[in-house]
Structure formats: C-alpha cells, structure tokens
Amino acid sequence: MRCFLVICTALLMNWSCSTVKSSAAKETDFTAEELNITTNEENAFSGRNAKGDTVTISDQETEYGIIIIDPGYYSWLHSIAMPEGYYSQEFMEARNRIYVINWNQRAQNPFAYDPSLYEMRINYDPNIDYGYQVNYKLYNYFLYFQRKYRQRLGPYLPRIR
C-alpha cells in the first residue's frame, strides 16, 4: 500500500494543538454558534470515549491509504459524521482539492498560522483516483478539523448535514 497522507495534530510524540493563533488565523475562526456544535459533538472532539486515536484507511483497489492521528477523530467519525454513501466520491474529491490547497498554504506559512495545527503538507494529487474510502475519511477529517479547531479551509461553512 502506498500511503499518501499522514495527519497528526495532537498528543503523540509531544505534538500538541495550541489555542494560540496569530492575527491572520483569527480572521478565519468560526464560533461554536456559527457551526451549531452540539454537546455530543464536543464530547466526540474530546476523544474521552474513543476506542483509539488512530484511523487507518486503505483502498485495496487503488493501493492508497490515509492515517489520521488526532484524539477524538475516531469517536467523531463514528458518532457525528454522515455515514458512508451520503456524499458522492466526486463531491468529496472537489472539496478535498480545495481543503488540501488551503491546508498546504497554511503549513507553508507557520508565522501566520498555528504550526501545531498545520505541521506537514498533504500530498494529495487531484489526478489520482484514491477511491471512495480514502476520500471519505479525508473529507470528514477536514470537517472535523475545521469544526474542532474553528478553522476555515475553504469558502464553505463546514456543516455535517
């Protein structure tokens, strides 16, 4: 399996998610009210009831995979995110392209954006078919990330429904 993406944002190998943001990042912040974040979603973010901190997804047909390490993501994915099949692969690929571009711009600009949130670039080639599973987990990670850390990675409000 070729792994195209590893996202780590908290607690492993002394990595942490700081709440300190630069003035440039503040312009992109959301409020909890804007996002309609529920108590159930806040609990999922915390990862208190999570079975594991790591989500590993691979698509046997395409031989690509994704590893996401962020406490709370597993719990959020299985309790809050829309189920597989809700979004089309084409929809998720279009959104993932936008989110990856914005993520990578932030990762390359640690003085303007919190470097503990955007630690590494994402190697996502829009010309490669990563399959439904990989796109589903990546798209949902971007929703989770934007909602949990109140970041805007695109022109869309990161809604679940």
PDB file of C-alpha atoms in Angstrom:
ATOM      1  CA  MET A   1       0.000   0.000   0.000  1.00  0.00           C
ATOM      2  CA  ARG A   2       1.256   3.475  -0.848  1.00  0.00           C
ATOM      3  CA  CYS A   3       0.373   5.873   1.916  1.00  0.00           C
ATOM      4  CA  PHE A   4      -0.194   9.384   0.602  1.00  0.00           C
ATOM      5  CA  LEU A   5      -1.130  11.098   3.805  1.00  0.00           C
ATOM      6  CA  VAL A   6      -0.435  11.048   7.497  1.00  0.00           C
ATOM      7  CA  ILE A   7      -2.125  13.723   9.591  1.00  0.00           C
ATOM      8  CA  CYS A   8      -1.032  14.137  13.195  1.00  0.00           C
ATOM      9  CA  THR A   9      -2.364  17.014  15.229  1.00  0.00           C
ATOM     10  CA  ALA A  10      -2.154  16.132  18.870  1.00  0.00           C
ATOM     11  CA  LEU A  11      -0.589  14.320  21.785  1.00  0.00           C
ATOM     12  CA  LEU A  12       1.738  11.917  20.011  1.00  0.00           C
ATOM     13  CA  MET A  13       5.475  12.395  20.280  1.00  0.00           C
ATOM     14  CA  ASN A  14       4.873  15.626  22.219  1.00  0.00           C
ATOM     15  CA  TRP A  15       2.831  17.193  19.428  1.00  0.00           C
ATOM     16  CA  SER A  16       0.098  19.443  20.714  1.00  0.00           C
ATOM     17  CA  CYS A  17      -2.695  21.618  19.466  1.00  0.00           C
ATOM     18  CA  SER A  18      -2.164  25.094  20.771  1.00  0.00           C
ATOM     19  CA  THR A  19      -5.027  27.517  21.153  1.00  0.00           C
ATOM     20  CA  VAL A  20      -2.672  30.417  20.441  1.00  0.00           C
ATOM     21  CA  LYS A  21      -3.339  31.789  16.991  1.00  0.00           C
ATOM     22  CA  SER A  22      -1.847  34.641  15.047  1.00  0.00           C
ATOM     23  CA  SER A  23      -3.896  37.618  13.932  1.00  0.00           C
ATOM     24  CA  ALA A  24      -4.023  36.193  10.392  1.00  0.00           C
ATOM     25  CA  ALA A  25      -5.560  32.956  11.651  1.00  0.00           C
ATOM     26  CA  LYS A  26      -8.135  34.775  13.779  1.00  0.00           C
ATOM     27  CA  GLU A  27      -9.796  36.110  10.645  1.00  0.00           C
ATOM     28  CA  THR A  28     -10.705  32.563   9.661  1.00  0.00           C
ATOM     29  CA  ASP A  29     -12.047  31.400  13.020  1.00  0.00           C
ATOM     30  CA  PHE A  30     -15.598  30.235  13.488  1.00  0.00           C
ATOM     31  CA  THR A  31     -17.652  30.460  16.624  1.00  0.00           C
ATOM     32  CA  ALA A  32     -19.396  27.426  18.098  1.00  0.00           C
ATOM     33  CA  GLU A  33     -22.712  29.151  17.382  1.00  0.00           C
ATOM     34  CA  GLU A  34     -21.902  29.577  13.686  1.00  0.00           C
ATOM     35  CA  LEU A  35     -21.131  25.870  13.465  1.00  0.00           C
ATOM     36  CA  ASN A  36     -24.059  24.704  15.630  1.00  0.00           C
ATOM     37  CA  ILE A  37     -21.767  22.435  17.620  1.00  0.00           C
ATOM     38  CA  THR A  38     -23.744  20.210  19.965  1.00  0.00           C
ATOM     39  CA  THR A  39     -22.745  18.757  23.316  1.00  0.00           C
ATOM     40  CA  ASN A  40     -22.483  15.322  21.658  1.00  0.00           C
ATOM     41  CA  GLU A  41     -20.054  16.726  19.111  1.00  0.00           C
ATOM     42  CA  GLU A  42     -17.976  18.450  21.817  1.00  0.00           C
ATOM     43  CA  ASN A  43     -17.791  15.098  23.633  1.00  0.00           C
ATOM     44  CA  ALA A  44     -16.665  13.394  20.422  1.00  0.00           C
ATOM     45  CA  PHE A  45     -13.965  16.063  19.925  1.00  0.00           C
ATOM     46  CA  SER A  46     -12.540  15.301  23.349  1.00  0.00           C
ATOM     47  CA  GLY A  47     -11.931  11.667  22.469  1.00  0.00           C
ATOM     48  CA  ARG A  48     -12.875  10.590  26.003  1.00  0.00           C
ATOM     49  CA  ASN A  49     -14.958   7.700  24.702  1.00  0.00           C
ATOM     50  CA  ALA A  50     -12.723   6.951  21.728  1.00  0.00           C
ATOM     51  CA  LYS A  51     -11.655   3.392  21.066  1.00  0.00           C
ATOM     52  CA  GLY A  52      -8.397   4.589  19.515  1.00  0.00           C
ATOM     53  CA  ASP A  53      -6.586   7.696  18.444  1.00  0.00           C
ATOM     54  CA  THR A  54      -5.554   6.466  15.017  1.00  0.00           C
ATOM     55  CA  VAL A  55      -7.724   5.895  11.969  1.00  0.00           C
ATOM     56  CA  THR A  56      -6.040   3.972   9.162  1.00  0.00           C
ATOM     57  CA  ILE A  57      -7.889   3.591   5.896  1.00  0.00           C
ATOM     58  CA  SER A  58      -6.800   1.907   2.749  1.00  0.00           C
ATOM     59  CA  ASP A  59      -8.428   1.195  -0.555  1.00  0.00           C
ATOM     60  CA  GLN A  60      -7.302  -2.191  -1.862  1.00  0.00           C
ATOM     61  CA  GLU A  61      -8.250  -1.328  -5.445  1.00  0.00           C
ATOM     62  CA  THR A  62      -6.135   1.812  -5.618  1.00  0.00           C
ATOM     63  CA  GLU A  63      -3.406   0.838  -3.128  1.00  0.00           C
ATOM     64  CA  TYR A  64      -3.579   4.239  -1.428  1.00  0.00           C
ATOM     65  CA  GLY A  65      -4.162   4.920   2.193  1.00  0.00           C
ATOM     66  CA  ILE A  66      -4.524   7.552   4.843  1.00  0.00           C
ATOM     67  CA  ILE A  67      -3.501   7.565   8.500  1.00  0.00           C
ATOM     68  CA  ILE A  68      -5.100  10.162  10.761  1.00  0.00           C
ATOM     69  CA  ILE A  69      -3.845  10.603  14.304  1.00  0.00           C
ATOM     70  CA  ASP A  70      -5.967  13.072  16.248  1.00  0.00           C
ATOM     71  CA  PRO A  71      -7.617  12.208  19.557  1.00  0.00           C
ATOM     72  CA  GLY A  72     -11.350  12.451  19.107  1.00  0.00           C
ATOM     73  CA  TYR A  73     -11.464  11.906  15.337  1.00  0.00           C
ATOM     74  CA  TYR A  74     -12.359   8.216  15.578  1.00  0.00           C
ATOM     75  CA  SER A  75     -15.171   8.962  18.022  1.00  0.00           C
ATOM     76  CA  TRP A  76     -16.412  11.919  15.943  1.00  0.00           C
ATOM     77  CA  LEU A  77     -16.289   9.904  12.706  1.00  0.00           C
ATOM     78  CA  HIS A  78     -18.420   7.112  14.173  1.00  0.00           C
ATOM     79  CA  SER A  79     -20.880   9.235  16.136  1.00  0.00           C
ATOM     80  CA  ILE A  80     -21.286  12.567  14.329  1.00  0.00           C
ATOM     81  CA  ALA A  81     -20.165  12.289  10.677  1.00  0.00           C
ATOM     82  CA  MET A  82     -22.622  11.359   7.953  1.00  0.00           C
ATOM     83  CA  PRO A  83     -22.462   7.654   7.012  1.00  0.00           C
ATOM     84  CA  GLU A  84     -20.597   6.291   4.032  1.00  0.00           C
ATOM     85  CA  GLY A  85     -22.635   6.703   0.875  1.00  0.00           C
ATOM     86  CA  TYR A  86     -24.128  10.036   1.949  1.00  0.00           C
ATOM     87  CA  TYR A  87     -21.696  12.030  -0.229  1.00  0.00           C
ATOM     88  CA  SER A  88     -20.616  11.101  -3.743  1.00  0.00           C
ATOM     89  CA  GLN A  89     -16.943  10.496  -4.410  1.00  0.00           C
ATOM     90  CA  GLU A  90     -16.949  13.369  -6.928  1.00  0.00           C
ATOM     91  CA  PHE A  91     -18.336  15.787  -4.313  1.00  0.00           C
ATOM     92  CA  MET A  92     -15.710  14.789  -1.748  1.00  0.00           C
ATOM     93  CA  GLU A  93     -12.875  14.954  -4.285  1.00  0.00           C
ATOM     94  CA  ALA A  94     -13.874  18.502  -5.258  1.00  0.00           C
ATOM     95  CA  ARG A  95     -13.969  19.624  -1.623  1.00  0.00           C
ATOM     96  CA  ASN A  96     -10.766  17.766  -0.749  1.00  0.00           C
ATOM     97  CA  ARG A  97      -8.906  19.590  -3.542  1.00  0.00           C
ATOM     98  CA  ILE A  98      -9.892  22.964  -2.070  1.00  0.00           C
ATOM     99  CA  TYR A  99      -9.174  21.933   1.505  1.00  0.00           C
ATOM    100  CA  VAL A 100      -5.758  20.468   0.641  1.00  0.00           C
ATOM    101  CA  ILE A 101      -4.685  23.643  -1.188  1.00  0.00           C
ATOM    102  CA  ASN A 102      -5.647  25.810   1.799  1.00  0.00           C
ATOM    103  CA  TRP A 103      -4.103  23.371   4.296  1.00  0.00           C
ATOM    104  CA  ASN A 104      -0.804  23.308   2.395  1.00  0.00           C
ATOM    105  CA  GLN A 105      -0.692  27.108   2.158  1.00  0.00           C
ATOM    106  CA  ARG A 106      -1.086  27.283   5.933  1.00  0.00           C
ATOM    107  CA  ALA A 107       1.505  24.551   6.519  1.00  0.00           C
ATOM    108  CA  GLN A 108       3.997  26.592   4.493  1.00  0.00           C
ATOM    109  CA  ASN A 109       3.277  29.757   6.480  1.00  0.00           C
ATOM    110  CA  PRO A 110       3.939  28.933  10.166  1.00  0.00           C
ATOM    111  CA  PHE A 111       4.254  32.597  11.137  1.00  0.00           C
ATOM    112  CA  ALA A 112       0.689  33.357  10.085  1.00  0.00           C
ATOM    113  CA  TYR A 113      -0.963  30.078  11.125  1.00  0.00           C
ATOM    114  CA  ASP A 114      -0.530  27.906  14.177  1.00  0.00           C
ATOM    115  CA  PRO A 115       2.248  25.458  13.224  1.00  0.00           C
ATOM    116  CA  SER A 116       0.989  22.892  15.745  1.00  0.00           C
ATOM    117  CA  LEU A 117      -2.228  22.621  13.711  1.00  0.00           C
ATOM    118  CA  TYR A 118      -0.603  22.586  10.266  1.00  0.00           C
ATOM    119  CA  GLU A 119       2.521  20.553  10.897  1.00  0.00           C
ATOM    120  CA  MET A 120       3.012  18.994   7.498  1.00  0.00           C
ATOM    121  CA  ARG A 121       1.874  19.304   3.930  1.00  0.00           C
ATOM    122  CA  ILE A 122      -0.684  16.909   2.491  1.00  0.00           C
ATOM    123  CA  ASN A 123       0.377  15.084  -0.646  1.00  0.00           C
ATOM    124  CA  TYR A 124      -2.933  14.806  -2.489  1.00  0.00           C
ATOM    125  CA  ASP A 125      -2.851  14.680  -6.283  1.00  0.00           C
ATOM    126  CA  PRO A 126      -6.242  15.526  -7.834  1.00  0.00           C
ATOM    127  CA  ASN A 127      -5.297  13.462 -10.899  1.00  0.00           C
ATOM    128  CA  ILE A 128      -5.173  10.239  -8.873  1.00  0.00           C
ATOM    129  CA  ASP A 129      -8.279   8.227  -8.018  1.00  0.00           C
ATOM    130  CA  TYR A 130      -7.769   7.418  -4.325  1.00  0.00           C
ATOM    131  CA  GLY A 131     -11.094   5.630  -4.112  1.00  0.00           C
ATOM    132  CA  TYR A 132     -14.182   6.256  -2.029  1.00  0.00           C
ATOM    133  CA  GLN A 133     -12.823   5.184   1.377  1.00  0.00           C
ATOM    134  CA  VAL A 134      -9.776   7.439   1.325  1.00  0.00           C
ATOM    135  CA  ASN A 135     -11.748  10.449   0.073  1.00  0.00           C
ATOM    136  CA  TYR A 136     -14.499   9.833   2.631  1.00  0.00           C
ATOM    137  CA  LYS A 137     -12.093   9.729   5.584  1.00  0.00           C
ATOM    138  CA  LEU A 138     -10.099  12.717   4.324  1.00  0.00           C
ATOM    139  CA  TYR A 139     -13.206  14.811   3.666  1.00  0.00           C
ATOM    140  CA  ASN A 140     -14.597  14.003   7.095  1.00  0.00           C
ATOM    141  CA  TYR A 141     -11.271  14.768   8.708  1.00  0.00           C
ATOM    142  CA  PHE A 142     -11.374  18.231   7.137  1.00  0.00           C
ATOM    143  CA  LEU A 143     -14.906  18.748   8.501  1.00  0.00           C
ATOM    144  CA  TYR A 144     -13.825  17.516  11.935  1.00  0.00           C
ATOM    145  CA  PHE A 145     -10.680  19.660  11.928  1.00  0.00           C
ATOM    146  CA  GLN A 146     -12.492  22.840  10.904  1.00  0.00           C
ATOM    147  CA  ARG A 147     -15.212  22.314  13.484  1.00  0.00           C
ATOM    148  CA  LYS A 148     -12.968  21.260  16.369  1.00  0.00           C
ATOM    149  CA  TYR A 149     -10.276  23.891  15.873  1.00  0.00           C
ATOM    150  CA  ARG A 150     -12.616  26.568  14.408  1.00  0.00           C
ATOM    151  CA  GLN A 151     -10.553  26.945  11.240  1.00  0.00           C
ATOM    152  CA  ARG A 152     -11.783  27.852   7.747  1.00  0.00           C
ATOM    153  CA  LEU A 153     -10.141  25.829   4.984  1.00  0.00           C
ATOM    154  CA  GLY A 154     -12.424  26.911   2.176  1.00  0.00           C
ATOM    155  CA  PRO A 155     -15.370  29.033   1.175  1.00  0.00           C
ATOM    156  CA  TYR A 156     -17.870  26.613   2.705  1.00  0.00           C
ATOM    157  CA  LEU A 157     -19.226  26.513   6.237  1.00  0.00           C
ATOM    158  CA  PRO A 158     -18.136  23.048   7.472  1.00  0.00           C
ATOM    159  CA  ARG A 159     -21.605  21.587   8.001  1.00  0.00           C
ATOM    160  CA  ILE A 160     -22.376  18.000   8.773  1.00  0.00           C
ATOM    161  CA  ARG A 161     -25.857  17.922   7.235  1.00  0.00           C
TER     162      ARG A 161
END
